[in-house]
mmCIF file of C-alpha atoms in Angstrom:
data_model
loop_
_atom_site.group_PDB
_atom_site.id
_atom_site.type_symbol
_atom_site.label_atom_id
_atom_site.label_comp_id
_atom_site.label_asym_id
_atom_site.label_seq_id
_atom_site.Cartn_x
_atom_site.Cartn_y
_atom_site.Cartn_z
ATOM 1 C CA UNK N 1 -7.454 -65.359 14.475
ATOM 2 C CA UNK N 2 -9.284 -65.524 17.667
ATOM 3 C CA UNK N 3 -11.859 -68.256 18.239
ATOM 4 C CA UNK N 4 -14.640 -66.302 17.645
ATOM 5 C CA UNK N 5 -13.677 -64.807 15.097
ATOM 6 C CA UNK N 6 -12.686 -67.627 12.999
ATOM 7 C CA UNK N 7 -16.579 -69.154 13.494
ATOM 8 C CA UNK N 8 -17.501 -65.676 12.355
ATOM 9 C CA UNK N 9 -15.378 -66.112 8.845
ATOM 10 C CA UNK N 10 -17.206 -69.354 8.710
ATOM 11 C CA UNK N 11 -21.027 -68.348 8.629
ATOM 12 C CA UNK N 12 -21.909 -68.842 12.574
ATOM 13 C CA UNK N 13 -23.425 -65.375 14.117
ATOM 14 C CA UNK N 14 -24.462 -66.957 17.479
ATOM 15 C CA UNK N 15 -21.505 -66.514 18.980
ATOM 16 C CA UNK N 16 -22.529 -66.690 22.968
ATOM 17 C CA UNK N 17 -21.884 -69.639 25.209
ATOM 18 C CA UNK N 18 -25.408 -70.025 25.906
ATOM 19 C CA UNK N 19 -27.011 -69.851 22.688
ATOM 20 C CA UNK N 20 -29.672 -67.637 21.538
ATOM 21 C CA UNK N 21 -31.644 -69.150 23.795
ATOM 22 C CA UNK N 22 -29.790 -67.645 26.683
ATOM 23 C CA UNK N 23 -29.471 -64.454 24.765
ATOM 24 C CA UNK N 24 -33.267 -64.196 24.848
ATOM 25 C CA UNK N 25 -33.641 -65.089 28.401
ATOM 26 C CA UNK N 26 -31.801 -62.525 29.776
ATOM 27 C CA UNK N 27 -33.474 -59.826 27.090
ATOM 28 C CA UNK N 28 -37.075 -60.797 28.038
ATOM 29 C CA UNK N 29 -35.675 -60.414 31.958
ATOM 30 C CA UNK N 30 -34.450 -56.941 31.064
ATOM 31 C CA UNK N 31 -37.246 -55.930 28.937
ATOM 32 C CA UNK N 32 -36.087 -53.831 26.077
ATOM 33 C CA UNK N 33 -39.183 -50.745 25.250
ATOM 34 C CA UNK N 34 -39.139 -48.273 22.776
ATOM 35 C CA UNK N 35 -38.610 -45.405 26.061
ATOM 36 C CA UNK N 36 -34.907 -47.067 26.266
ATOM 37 C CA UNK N 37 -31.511 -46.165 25.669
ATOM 38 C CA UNK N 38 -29.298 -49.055 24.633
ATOM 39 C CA UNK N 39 -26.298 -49.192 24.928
ATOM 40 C CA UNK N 40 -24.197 -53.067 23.380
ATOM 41 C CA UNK N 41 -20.836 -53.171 24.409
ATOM 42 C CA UNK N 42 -19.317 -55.538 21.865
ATOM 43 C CA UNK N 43 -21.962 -56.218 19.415
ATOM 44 C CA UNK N 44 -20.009 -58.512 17.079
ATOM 45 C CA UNK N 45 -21.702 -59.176 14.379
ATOM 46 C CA UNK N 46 -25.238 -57.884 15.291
ATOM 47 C CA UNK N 47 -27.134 -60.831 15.810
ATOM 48 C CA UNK N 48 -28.220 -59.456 19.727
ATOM 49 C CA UNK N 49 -28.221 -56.115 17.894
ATOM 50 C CA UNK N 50 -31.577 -57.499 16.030
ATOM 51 C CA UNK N 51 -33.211 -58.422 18.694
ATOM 52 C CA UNK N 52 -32.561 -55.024 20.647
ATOM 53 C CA UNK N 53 -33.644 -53.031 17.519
ATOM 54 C CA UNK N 54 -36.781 -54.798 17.272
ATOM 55 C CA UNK N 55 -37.765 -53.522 20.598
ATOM 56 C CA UNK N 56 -37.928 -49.779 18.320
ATOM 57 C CA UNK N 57 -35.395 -48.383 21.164
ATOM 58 C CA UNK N 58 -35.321 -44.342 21.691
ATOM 59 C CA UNK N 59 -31.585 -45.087 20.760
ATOM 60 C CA UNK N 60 -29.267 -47.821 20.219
ATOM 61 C CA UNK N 61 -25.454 -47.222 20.502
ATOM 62 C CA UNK N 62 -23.144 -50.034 19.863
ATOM 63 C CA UNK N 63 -19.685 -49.665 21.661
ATOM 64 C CA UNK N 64 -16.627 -51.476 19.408
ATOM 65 C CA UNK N 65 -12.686 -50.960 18.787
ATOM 66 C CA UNK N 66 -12.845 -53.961 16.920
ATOM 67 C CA UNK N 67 -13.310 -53.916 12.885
ATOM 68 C CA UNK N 68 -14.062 -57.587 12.254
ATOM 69 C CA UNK N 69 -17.828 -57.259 13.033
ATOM 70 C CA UNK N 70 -18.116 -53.028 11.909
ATOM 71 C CA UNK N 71 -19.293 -54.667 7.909
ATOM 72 C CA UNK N 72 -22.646 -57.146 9.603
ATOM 73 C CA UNK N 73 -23.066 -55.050 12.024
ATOM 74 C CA UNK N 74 -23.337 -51.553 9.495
ATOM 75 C CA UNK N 75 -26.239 -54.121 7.822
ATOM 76 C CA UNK N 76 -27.919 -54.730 10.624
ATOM 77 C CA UNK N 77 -28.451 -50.680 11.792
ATOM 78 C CA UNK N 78 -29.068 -50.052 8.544
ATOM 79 C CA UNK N 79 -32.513 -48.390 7.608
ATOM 80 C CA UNK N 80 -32.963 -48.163 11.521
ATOM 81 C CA UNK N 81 -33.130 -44.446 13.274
ATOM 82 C CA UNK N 82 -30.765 -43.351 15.929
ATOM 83 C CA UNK N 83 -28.265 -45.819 15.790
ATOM 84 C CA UNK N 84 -24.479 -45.405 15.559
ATOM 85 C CA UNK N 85 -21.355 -47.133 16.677
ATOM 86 C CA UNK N 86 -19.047 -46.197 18.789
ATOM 87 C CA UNK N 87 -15.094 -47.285 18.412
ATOM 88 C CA UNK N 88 -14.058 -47.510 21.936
ATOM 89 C CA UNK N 89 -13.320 -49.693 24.857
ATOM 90 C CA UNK N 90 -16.034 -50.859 26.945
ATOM 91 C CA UNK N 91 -13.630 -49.465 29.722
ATOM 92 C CA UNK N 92 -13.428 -45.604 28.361
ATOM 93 C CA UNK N 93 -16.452 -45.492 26.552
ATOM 94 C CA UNK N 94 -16.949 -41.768 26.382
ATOM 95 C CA UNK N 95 -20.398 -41.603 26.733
ATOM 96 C CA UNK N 96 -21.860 -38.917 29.017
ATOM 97 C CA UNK N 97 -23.187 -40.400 32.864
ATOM 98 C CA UNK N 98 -26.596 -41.850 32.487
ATOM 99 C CA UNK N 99 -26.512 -41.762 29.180
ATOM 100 C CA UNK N 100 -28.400 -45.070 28.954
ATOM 101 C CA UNK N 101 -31.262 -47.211 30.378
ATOM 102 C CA UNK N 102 -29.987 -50.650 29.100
ATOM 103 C CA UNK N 103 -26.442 -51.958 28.520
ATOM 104 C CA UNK N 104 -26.075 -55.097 27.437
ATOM 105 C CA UNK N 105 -22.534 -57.277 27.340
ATOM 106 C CA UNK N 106 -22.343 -60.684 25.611
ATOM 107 C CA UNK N 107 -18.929 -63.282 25.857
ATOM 108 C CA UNK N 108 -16.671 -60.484 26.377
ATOM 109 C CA UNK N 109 -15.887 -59.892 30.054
ATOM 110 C CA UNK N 110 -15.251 -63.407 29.799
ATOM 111 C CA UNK N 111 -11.786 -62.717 27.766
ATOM 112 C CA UNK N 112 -10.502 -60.042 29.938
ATOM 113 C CA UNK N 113 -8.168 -59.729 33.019
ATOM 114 C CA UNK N 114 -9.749 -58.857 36.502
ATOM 115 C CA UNK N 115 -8.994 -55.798 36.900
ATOM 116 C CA UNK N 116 -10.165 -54.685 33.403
ATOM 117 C CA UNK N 117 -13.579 -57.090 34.289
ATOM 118 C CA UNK N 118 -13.857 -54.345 37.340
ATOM 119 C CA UNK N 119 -13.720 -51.313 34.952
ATOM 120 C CA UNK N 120 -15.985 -52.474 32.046
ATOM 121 C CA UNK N 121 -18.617 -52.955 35.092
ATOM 122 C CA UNK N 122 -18.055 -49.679 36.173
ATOM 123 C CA UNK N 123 -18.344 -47.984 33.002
ATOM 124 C CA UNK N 124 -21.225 -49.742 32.811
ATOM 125 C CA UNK N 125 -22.932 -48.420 36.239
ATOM 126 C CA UNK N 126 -21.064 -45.079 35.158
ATOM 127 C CA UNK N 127 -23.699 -44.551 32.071
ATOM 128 C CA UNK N 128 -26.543 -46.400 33.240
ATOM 129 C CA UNK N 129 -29.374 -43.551 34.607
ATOM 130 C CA UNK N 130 -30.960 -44.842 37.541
ATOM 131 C CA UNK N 131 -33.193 -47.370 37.370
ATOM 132 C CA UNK N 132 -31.358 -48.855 34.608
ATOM 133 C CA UNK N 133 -30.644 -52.307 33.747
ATOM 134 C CA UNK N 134 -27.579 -54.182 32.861
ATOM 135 C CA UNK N 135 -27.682 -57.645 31.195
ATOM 136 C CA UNK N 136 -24.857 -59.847 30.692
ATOM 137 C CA UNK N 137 -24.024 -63.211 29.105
ATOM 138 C CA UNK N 138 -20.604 -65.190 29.935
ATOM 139 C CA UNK N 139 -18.913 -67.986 30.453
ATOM 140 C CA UNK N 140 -19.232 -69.554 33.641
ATOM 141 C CA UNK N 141 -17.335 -72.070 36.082
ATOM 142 C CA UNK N 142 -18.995 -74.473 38.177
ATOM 143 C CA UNK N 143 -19.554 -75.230 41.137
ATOM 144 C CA UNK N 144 -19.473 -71.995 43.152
ATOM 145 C CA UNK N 145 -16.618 -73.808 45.175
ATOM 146 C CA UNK N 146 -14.499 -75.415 42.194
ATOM 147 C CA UNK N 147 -10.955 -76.315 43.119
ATOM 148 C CA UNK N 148 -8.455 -73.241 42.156
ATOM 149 C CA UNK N 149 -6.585 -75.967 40.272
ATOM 150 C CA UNK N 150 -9.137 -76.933 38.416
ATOM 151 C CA UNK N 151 -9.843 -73.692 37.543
ATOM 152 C CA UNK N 152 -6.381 -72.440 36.414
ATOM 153 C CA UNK N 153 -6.533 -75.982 34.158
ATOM 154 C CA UNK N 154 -9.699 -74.224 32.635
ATOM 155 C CA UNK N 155 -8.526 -71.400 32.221
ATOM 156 C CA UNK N 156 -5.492 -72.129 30.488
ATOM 157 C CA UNK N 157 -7.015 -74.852 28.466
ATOM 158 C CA UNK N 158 -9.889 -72.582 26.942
ATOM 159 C CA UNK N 159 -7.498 -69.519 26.318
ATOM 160 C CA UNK N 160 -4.993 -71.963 24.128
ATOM 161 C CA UNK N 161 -7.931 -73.664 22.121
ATOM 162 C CA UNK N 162 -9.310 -69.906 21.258
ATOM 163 C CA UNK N 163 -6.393 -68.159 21.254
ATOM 164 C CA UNK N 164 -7.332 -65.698 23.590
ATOM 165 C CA UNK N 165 -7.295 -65.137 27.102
ATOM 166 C CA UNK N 166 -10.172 -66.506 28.727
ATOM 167 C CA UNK N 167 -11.128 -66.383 32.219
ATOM 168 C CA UNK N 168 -14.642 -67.489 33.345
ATOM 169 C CA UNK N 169 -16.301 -66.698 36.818
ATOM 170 C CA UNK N 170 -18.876 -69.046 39.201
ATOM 171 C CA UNK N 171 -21.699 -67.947 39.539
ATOM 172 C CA UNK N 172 -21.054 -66.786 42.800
ATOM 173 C CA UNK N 173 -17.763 -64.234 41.587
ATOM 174 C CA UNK N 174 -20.197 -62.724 38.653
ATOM 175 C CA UNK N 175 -22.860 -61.858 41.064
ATOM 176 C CA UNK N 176 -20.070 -59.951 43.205
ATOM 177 C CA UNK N 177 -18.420 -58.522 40.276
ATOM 178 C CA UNK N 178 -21.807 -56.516 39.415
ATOM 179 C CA UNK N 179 -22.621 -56.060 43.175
ATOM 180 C CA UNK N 180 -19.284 -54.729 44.187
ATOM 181 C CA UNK N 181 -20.228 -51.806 41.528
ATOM 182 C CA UNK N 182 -23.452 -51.171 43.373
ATOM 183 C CA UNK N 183 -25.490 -52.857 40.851
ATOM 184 C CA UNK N 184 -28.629 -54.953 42.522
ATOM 185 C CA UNK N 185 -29.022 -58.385 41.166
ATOM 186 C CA UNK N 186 -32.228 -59.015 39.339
ATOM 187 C CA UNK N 187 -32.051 -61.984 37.730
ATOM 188 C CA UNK N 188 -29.469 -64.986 37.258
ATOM 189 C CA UNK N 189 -29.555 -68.102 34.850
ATOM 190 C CA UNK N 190 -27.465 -70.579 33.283
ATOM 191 C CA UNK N 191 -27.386 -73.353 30.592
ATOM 192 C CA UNK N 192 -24.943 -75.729 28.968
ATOM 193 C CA UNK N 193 -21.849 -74.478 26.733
ATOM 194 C CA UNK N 194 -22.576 -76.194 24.215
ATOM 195 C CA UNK N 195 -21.792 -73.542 21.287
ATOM 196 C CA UNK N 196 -20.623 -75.906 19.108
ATOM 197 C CA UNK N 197 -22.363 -79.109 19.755
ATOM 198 C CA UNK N 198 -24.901 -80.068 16.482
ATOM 199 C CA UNK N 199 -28.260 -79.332 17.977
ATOM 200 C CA UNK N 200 -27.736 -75.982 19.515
ATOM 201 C CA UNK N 201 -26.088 -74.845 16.166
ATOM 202 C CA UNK N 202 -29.475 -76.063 14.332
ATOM 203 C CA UNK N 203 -31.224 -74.066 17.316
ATOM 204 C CA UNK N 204 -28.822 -71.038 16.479
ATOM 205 C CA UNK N 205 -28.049 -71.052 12.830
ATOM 206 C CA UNK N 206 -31.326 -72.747 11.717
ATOM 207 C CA UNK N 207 -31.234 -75.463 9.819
ATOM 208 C CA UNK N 208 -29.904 -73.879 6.423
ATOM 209 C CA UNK N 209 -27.237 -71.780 8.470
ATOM 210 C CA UNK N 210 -25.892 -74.728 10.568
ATOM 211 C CA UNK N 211 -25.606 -76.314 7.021
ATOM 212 C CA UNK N 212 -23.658 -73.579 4.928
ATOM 213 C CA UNK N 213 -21.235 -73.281 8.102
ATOM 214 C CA UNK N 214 -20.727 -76.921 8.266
ATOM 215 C CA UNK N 215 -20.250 -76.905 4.606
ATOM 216 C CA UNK N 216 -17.361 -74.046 5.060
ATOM 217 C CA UNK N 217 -16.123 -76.024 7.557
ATOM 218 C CA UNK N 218 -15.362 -79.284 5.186
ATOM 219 C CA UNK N 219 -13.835 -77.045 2.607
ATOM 220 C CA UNK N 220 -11.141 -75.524 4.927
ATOM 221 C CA UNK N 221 -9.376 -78.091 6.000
ATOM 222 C CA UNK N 222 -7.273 -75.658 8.664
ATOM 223 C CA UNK N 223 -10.155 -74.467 10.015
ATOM 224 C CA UNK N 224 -12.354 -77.318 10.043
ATOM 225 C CA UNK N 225 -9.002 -78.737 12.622
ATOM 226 C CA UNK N 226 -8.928 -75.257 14.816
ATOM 227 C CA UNK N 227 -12.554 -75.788 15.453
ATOM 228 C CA UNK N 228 -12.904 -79.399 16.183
ATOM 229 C CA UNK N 229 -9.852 -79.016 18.437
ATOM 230 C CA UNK N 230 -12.008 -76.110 20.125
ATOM 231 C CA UNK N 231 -15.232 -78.596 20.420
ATOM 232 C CA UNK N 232 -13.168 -81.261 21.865
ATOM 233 C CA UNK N 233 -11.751 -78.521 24.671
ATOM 234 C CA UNK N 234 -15.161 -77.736 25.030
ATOM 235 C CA UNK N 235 -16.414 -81.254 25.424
ATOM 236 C CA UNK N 236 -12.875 -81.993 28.088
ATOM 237 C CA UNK N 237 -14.446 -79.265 30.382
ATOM 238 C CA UNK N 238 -18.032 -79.864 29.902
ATOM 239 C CA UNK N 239 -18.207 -81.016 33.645
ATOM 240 C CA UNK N 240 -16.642 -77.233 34.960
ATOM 241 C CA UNK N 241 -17.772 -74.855 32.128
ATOM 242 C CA UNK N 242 -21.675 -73.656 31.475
ATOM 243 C CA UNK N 243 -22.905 -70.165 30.438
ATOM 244 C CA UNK N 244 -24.474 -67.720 32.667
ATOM 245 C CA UNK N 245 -27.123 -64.952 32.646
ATOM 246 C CA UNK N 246 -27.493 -62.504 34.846
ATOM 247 C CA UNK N 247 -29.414 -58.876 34.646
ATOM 248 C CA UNK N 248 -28.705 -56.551 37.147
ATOM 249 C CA UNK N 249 -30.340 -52.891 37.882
ATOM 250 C CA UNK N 250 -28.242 -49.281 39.222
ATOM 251 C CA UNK N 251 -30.483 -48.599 42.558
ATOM 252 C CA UNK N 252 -33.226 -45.478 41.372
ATOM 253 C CA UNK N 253 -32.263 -42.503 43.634
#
Protein backbone atom coordinates (compact mmCIF):
# COMPACT_ATOMS: atom_id res chain seq x y z
CA UNK A 1 0.00 0.00 0.00
CA UNK A 2 1.30 3.35 -0.82
CA UNK A 3 2.37 5.70 1.97
CA UNK A 4 -0.47 7.65 1.94
CA UNK A 5 -2.63 5.42 1.77
CA UNK A 6 -1.63 3.32 4.59
CA UNK A 7 -1.97 6.72 7.04
CA UNK A 8 -5.37 6.89 5.41
CA UNK A 9 -6.34 3.10 6.73
CA UNK A 10 -5.05 4.42 9.96
CA UNK A 11 -7.39 7.50 10.79
CA UNK A 12 -5.00 10.51 9.45
CA UNK A 13 -7.00 12.73 6.65
CA UNK A 14 -4.31 15.50 6.48
CA UNK A 15 -2.43 13.99 4.17
CA UNK A 16 -0.29 17.15 2.62
CA UNK A 17 3.32 17.87 3.38
CA UNK A 18 2.51 21.12 4.73
CA UNK A 19 -0.27 20.54 6.94
CA UNK A 20 -3.57 22.08 6.96
CA UNK A 21 -2.02 24.96 7.70
CA UNK A 22 -0.45 25.19 4.31
CA UNK A 23 -3.61 23.89 2.80
CA UNK A 24 -5.34 27.02 4.10
CA UNK A 25 -2.72 29.38 3.05
CA UNK A 26 -2.79 28.76 -0.34
CA UNK A 27 -6.94 28.61 -0.27
CA UNK A 28 -7.25 32.06 1.41
CA UNK A 29 -4.49 33.23 -1.50
CA UNK A 30 -6.82 31.80 -4.13
CA UNK A 31 -9.99 32.85 -2.63
CA UNK A 32 -12.65 30.29 -3.17
CA UNK A 33 -16.52 32.39 -3.79
CA UNK A 34 -19.67 30.97 -4.36
CA UNK A 35 -19.32 32.54 -8.45
CA UNK A 36 -16.52 29.61 -8.81
CA UNK A 37 -16.04 26.53 -10.54
CA UNK A 38 -13.82 24.06 -8.72
CA UNK A 39 -12.28 21.80 -9.99
CA UNK A 40 -9.77 19.09 -7.12
CA UNK A 41 -7.64 16.97 -8.94
CA UNK A 42 -6.99 14.19 -6.45
CA UNK A 43 -9.18 14.88 -3.58
CA UNK A 44 -8.27 11.87 -1.42
CA UNK A 45 -10.21 11.65 1.18
CA UNK A 46 -12.01 15.08 1.16
CA UNK A 47 -10.54 16.84 3.86
CA UNK A 48 -9.50 20.05 1.21
CA UNK A 49 -12.84 19.06 -0.33
CA UNK A 50 -14.50 20.65 3.04
CA UNK A 51 -12.94 23.52 2.99
CA UNK A 52 -13.71 24.22 -0.84
CA UNK A 53 -17.42 23.32 -0.25
CA UNK A 54 -17.73 25.67 2.47
CA UNK A 55 -16.95 28.44 0.16
CA UNK A 56 -20.90 27.34 -1.38
CA UNK A 57 -19.00 26.99 -4.94
CA UNK A 58 -21.32 27.34 -8.27
CA UNK A 59 -19.81 23.75 -8.73
CA UNK A 60 -17.35 21.48 -7.34
CA UNK A 61 -15.95 18.58 -9.47
CA UNK A 62 -13.50 16.26 -7.97
CA UNK A 63 -11.17 14.52 -10.59
CA UNK A 64 -10.06 10.67 -9.28
CA UNK A 65 -9.11 7.13 -10.93
CA UNK A 66 -8.34 6.09 -7.64
CA UNK A 67 -11.05 4.11 -5.36
CA UNK A 68 -9.33 4.25 -1.98
CA UNK A 69 -10.66 7.77 -1.11
CA UNK A 70 -14.28 7.45 -3.57
CA UNK A 71 -16.17 6.02 0.23
CA UNK A 72 -14.90 9.66 2.55
CA UNK A 73 -14.98 11.48 -0.12
CA UNK A 74 -18.97 10.30 -1.30
CA UNK A 75 -19.53 11.61 2.68
CA UNK A 76 -18.11 14.60 2.34
CA UNK A 77 -20.30 15.81 -1.09
CA UNK A 78 -22.99 14.43 0.39
CA UNK A 79 -26.13 16.71 1.03
CA UNK A 80 -24.06 19.38 -1.01
CA UNK A 81 -25.51 20.63 -4.65
CA UNK A 82 -23.59 20.30 -7.82
CA UNK A 83 -20.98 18.13 -6.91
CA UNK A 84 -19.79 14.94 -8.63
CA UNK A 85 -16.63 13.02 -9.18
CA UNK A 86 -14.97 12.41 -11.93
CA UNK A 87 -12.80 8.96 -12.51
CA UNK A 88 -10.04 10.18 -14.62
CA UNK A 89 -6.47 11.23 -14.82
CA UNK A 90 -5.57 14.62 -13.95
CA UNK A 91 -3.76 14.34 -17.42
CA UNK A 92 -7.07 13.48 -19.68
CA UNK A 93 -9.54 14.87 -17.59
CA UNK A 94 -12.33 15.27 -20.08
CA UNK A 95 -13.69 18.27 -19.00
CA UNK A 96 -14.68 20.86 -21.62
CA UNK A 97 -11.89 24.15 -22.00
CA UNK A 98 -12.61 26.66 -19.34
CA UNK A 99 -14.67 24.65 -17.70
CA UNK A 100 -13.42 25.97 -14.34
CA UNK A 101 -12.34 29.06 -12.33
CA UNK A 102 -10.30 27.20 -9.60
CA UNK A 103 -8.29 23.95 -9.75
CA UNK A 104 -6.72 22.94 -6.98
CA UNK A 105 -3.83 19.96 -6.73
CA UNK A 106 -2.56 18.70 -3.34
CA UNK A 107 0.77 16.02 -2.91
CA UNK A 108 0.19 14.56 -6.19
CA UNK A 109 2.40 16.10 -8.88
CA UNK A 110 4.84 15.34 -6.37
CA UNK A 111 4.60 11.36 -7.22
CA UNK A 112 4.72 11.66 -10.88
CA UNK A 113 7.40 11.58 -13.68
CA UNK A 114 8.30 14.93 -15.53
CA UNK A 115 6.84 14.62 -18.33
CA UNK A 116 3.45 13.55 -16.85
CA UNK A 117 4.13 16.78 -14.14
CA UNK A 118 4.08 18.86 -17.69
CA UNK A 119 0.65 17.43 -18.75
CA UNK A 120 -1.33 17.53 -15.44
CA UNK A 121 -0.25 21.43 -15.62
CA UNK A 122 -1.52 21.70 -18.87
CA UNK A 123 -4.72 20.12 -18.35
CA UNK A 124 -4.89 22.29 -15.77
CA UNK A 125 -4.38 25.72 -17.88
CA UNK A 126 -6.47 23.66 -20.56
CA UNK A 127 -9.84 24.00 -18.27
CA UNK A 128 -9.11 26.94 -16.35
CA UNK A 129 -11.35 30.11 -18.06
CA UNK A 130 -9.36 33.08 -18.00
CA UNK A 131 -8.74 34.72 -15.11
CA UNK A 132 -8.68 31.58 -13.29
CA UNK A 133 -6.62 30.41 -10.54
CA UNK A 134 -4.62 27.36 -9.91
CA UNK A 135 -3.40 26.38 -6.40
CA UNK A 136 -1.05 23.74 -5.63
CA UNK A 137 0.56 22.05 -2.61
CA UNK A 138 3.83 19.71 -2.95
CA UNK A 139 6.73 18.57 -1.81
CA UNK A 140 9.59 20.66 -2.19
CA UNK A 141 13.57 20.49 -2.36
CA UNK A 142 15.75 23.00 -0.99
CA UNK A 143 17.84 25.17 -1.75
CA UNK A 144 16.97 26.36 -5.27
CA UNK A 145 20.64 25.19 -6.13
CA UNK A 146 20.76 21.69 -4.21
CA UNK A 147 23.44 19.33 -5.46
CA UNK A 148 21.87 16.82 -8.26
CA UNK A 149 23.31 14.13 -5.99
CA UNK A 150 21.72 15.09 -3.25
CA UNK A 151 18.73 15.23 -4.94
CA UNK A 152 18.68 11.80 -6.68
CA UNK A 153 19.57 10.51 -2.78
CA UNK A 154 16.12 12.23 -2.01
CA UNK A 155 14.49 11.11 -4.38
CA UNK A 156 15.19 7.62 -4.15
CA UNK A 157 15.11 7.60 -0.43
CA UNK A 158 11.44 9.09 -0.17
CA UNK A 159 10.04 6.87 -3.10
CA UNK A 160 11.38 3.49 -1.13
CA UNK A 161 10.02 4.65 2.38
CA UNK A 162 6.41 5.36 0.58
CA UNK A 163 6.49 3.04 -1.90
CA UNK A 164 5.90 5.23 -4.59
CA UNK A 165 7.71 7.27 -6.87
CA UNK A 166 8.39 10.52 -5.54
CA UNK A 167 10.06 13.34 -7.09
CA UNK A 168 9.99 16.82 -5.43
CA UNK A 169 10.91 20.22 -7.18
CA UNK A 170 12.84 23.64 -5.64
CA UNK A 171 11.12 26.15 -5.50
CA UNK A 172 12.63 27.57 -8.34
CA UNK A 173 11.59 24.26 -10.94
CA UNK A 174 7.75 24.55 -9.55
CA UNK A 175 7.53 28.14 -10.39
CA UNK A 176 8.77 27.18 -14.07
CA UNK A 177 6.72 24.17 -14.26
CA UNK A 178 3.42 26.46 -13.94
CA UNK A 179 5.09 29.33 -15.93
CA UNK A 180 6.25 27.26 -18.81
CA UNK A 181 2.27 26.54 -19.22
CA UNK A 182 1.62 30.25 -19.36
CA UNK A 183 0.31 30.38 -15.95
CA UNK A 184 1.40 33.85 -13.99
CA UNK A 185 2.67 33.28 -10.55
CA UNK A 186 0.60 34.80 -7.82
CA UNK A 187 1.65 33.63 -4.83
CA UNK A 188 4.45 31.19 -3.38
CA UNK A 189 4.99 29.77 0.26
CA UNK A 190 6.56 27.09 2.09
CA UNK A 191 6.77 25.38 5.55
CA UNK A 192 8.38 22.39 7.20
CA UNK A 193 7.49 18.61 6.19
CA UNK A 194 6.76 17.68 9.09
CA UNK A 195 3.53 15.40 8.33
CA UNK A 196 4.25 13.11 10.77
CA UNK A 197 6.04 14.82 13.53
CA UNK A 198 3.57 14.94 17.00
CA UNK A 199 2.58 18.55 17.02
CA UNK A 200 1.53 19.11 13.49
CA UNK A 201 -0.59 15.85 13.73
CA UNK A 202 -2.35 17.49 16.98
CA UNK A 203 -2.58 20.70 14.62
CA UNK A 204 -4.08 18.34 11.83
CA UNK A 205 -5.99 15.58 13.44
CA UNK A 206 -6.95 17.54 16.62
CA UNK A 207 -6.28 16.28 19.62
CA UNK A 208 -8.86 13.26 19.68
CA UNK A 209 -7.85 12.35 15.95
CA UNK A 210 -4.03 12.41 16.51
CA UNK A 211 -5.05 10.06 19.45
CA UNK A 212 -7.32 7.33 17.72
CA UNK A 213 -4.53 7.23 14.85
CA UNK A 214 -1.80 6.82 17.28
CA UNK A 215 -3.87 4.29 19.00
CA UNK A 216 -4.26 2.29 15.46
CA UNK A 217 -0.88 2.70 15.12
CA UNK A 218 0.14 0.61 18.50
CA UNK A 219 -2.28 -2.08 17.57
CA UNK A 220 -0.72 -2.86 14.12
CA UNK A 221 2.40 -3.73 14.76
CA UNK A 222 3.32 -3.81 10.69
CA UNK A 223 2.14 -0.66 10.25
CA UNK A 224 3.11 1.07 13.26
CA UNK A 225 7.07 -0.17 11.61
CA UNK A 226 6.14 1.14 7.82
CA UNK A 227 5.35 4.44 9.35
CA UNK A 228 8.04 5.06 11.81
CA UNK A 229 10.48 3.92 9.10
CA UNK A 230 8.68 6.72 6.91
CA UNK A 231 9.13 9.45 9.92
CA UNK A 232 12.67 8.55 10.32
CA UNK A 233 13.19 9.12 6.22
CA UNK A 234 11.44 12.11 6.82
CA UNK A 235 13.48 13.27 9.75
CA UNK A 236 17.12 11.94 7.48
CA UNK A 237 16.05 14.63 4.86
CA UNK A 238 14.63 17.24 7.01
CA UNK A 239 17.63 19.54 5.97
CA UNK A 240 16.60 19.14 1.82
CA UNK A 241 12.80 18.46 1.99
CA UNK A 242 9.94 21.27 3.01
CA UNK A 243 6.46 21.74 1.44
CA UNK A 244 5.55 24.38 -0.93
CA UNK A 245 2.58 26.59 -1.92
CA UNK A 246 2.15 28.24 -4.76
CA UNK A 247 -1.19 29.77 -6.60
CA UNK A 248 -0.89 30.72 -9.94
CA UNK A 249 -3.55 32.57 -12.40
CA UNK A 250 -4.23 31.74 -16.66
CA UNK A 251 -3.58 35.53 -18.02
CA UNK A 252 -7.54 37.14 -18.62
CA UNK A 253 -7.71 37.76 -22.43
Amino acid sequence: MQGHWLLASLGKRVLRPGGIEMTEHILHRAAPSSADRIVEFGPGVGRTAQILLAANPAAYTAVDPNPEGAPALAKVLAGHENTRVVVADAQDTGLPDGCADLVVGEAMLTMMAPEVKKKIVAEAARILAPGGRYAIHELGLHPDDIDESIKKSVHRGLSVAIKVGARPLTMAEWRDLLEDAGLEIEDTHSNAMALLEPKRLIADEGVVGAAKFAKNLLTNKAARTRVLNMRKTFRTYADNINAVGLVARKPAE
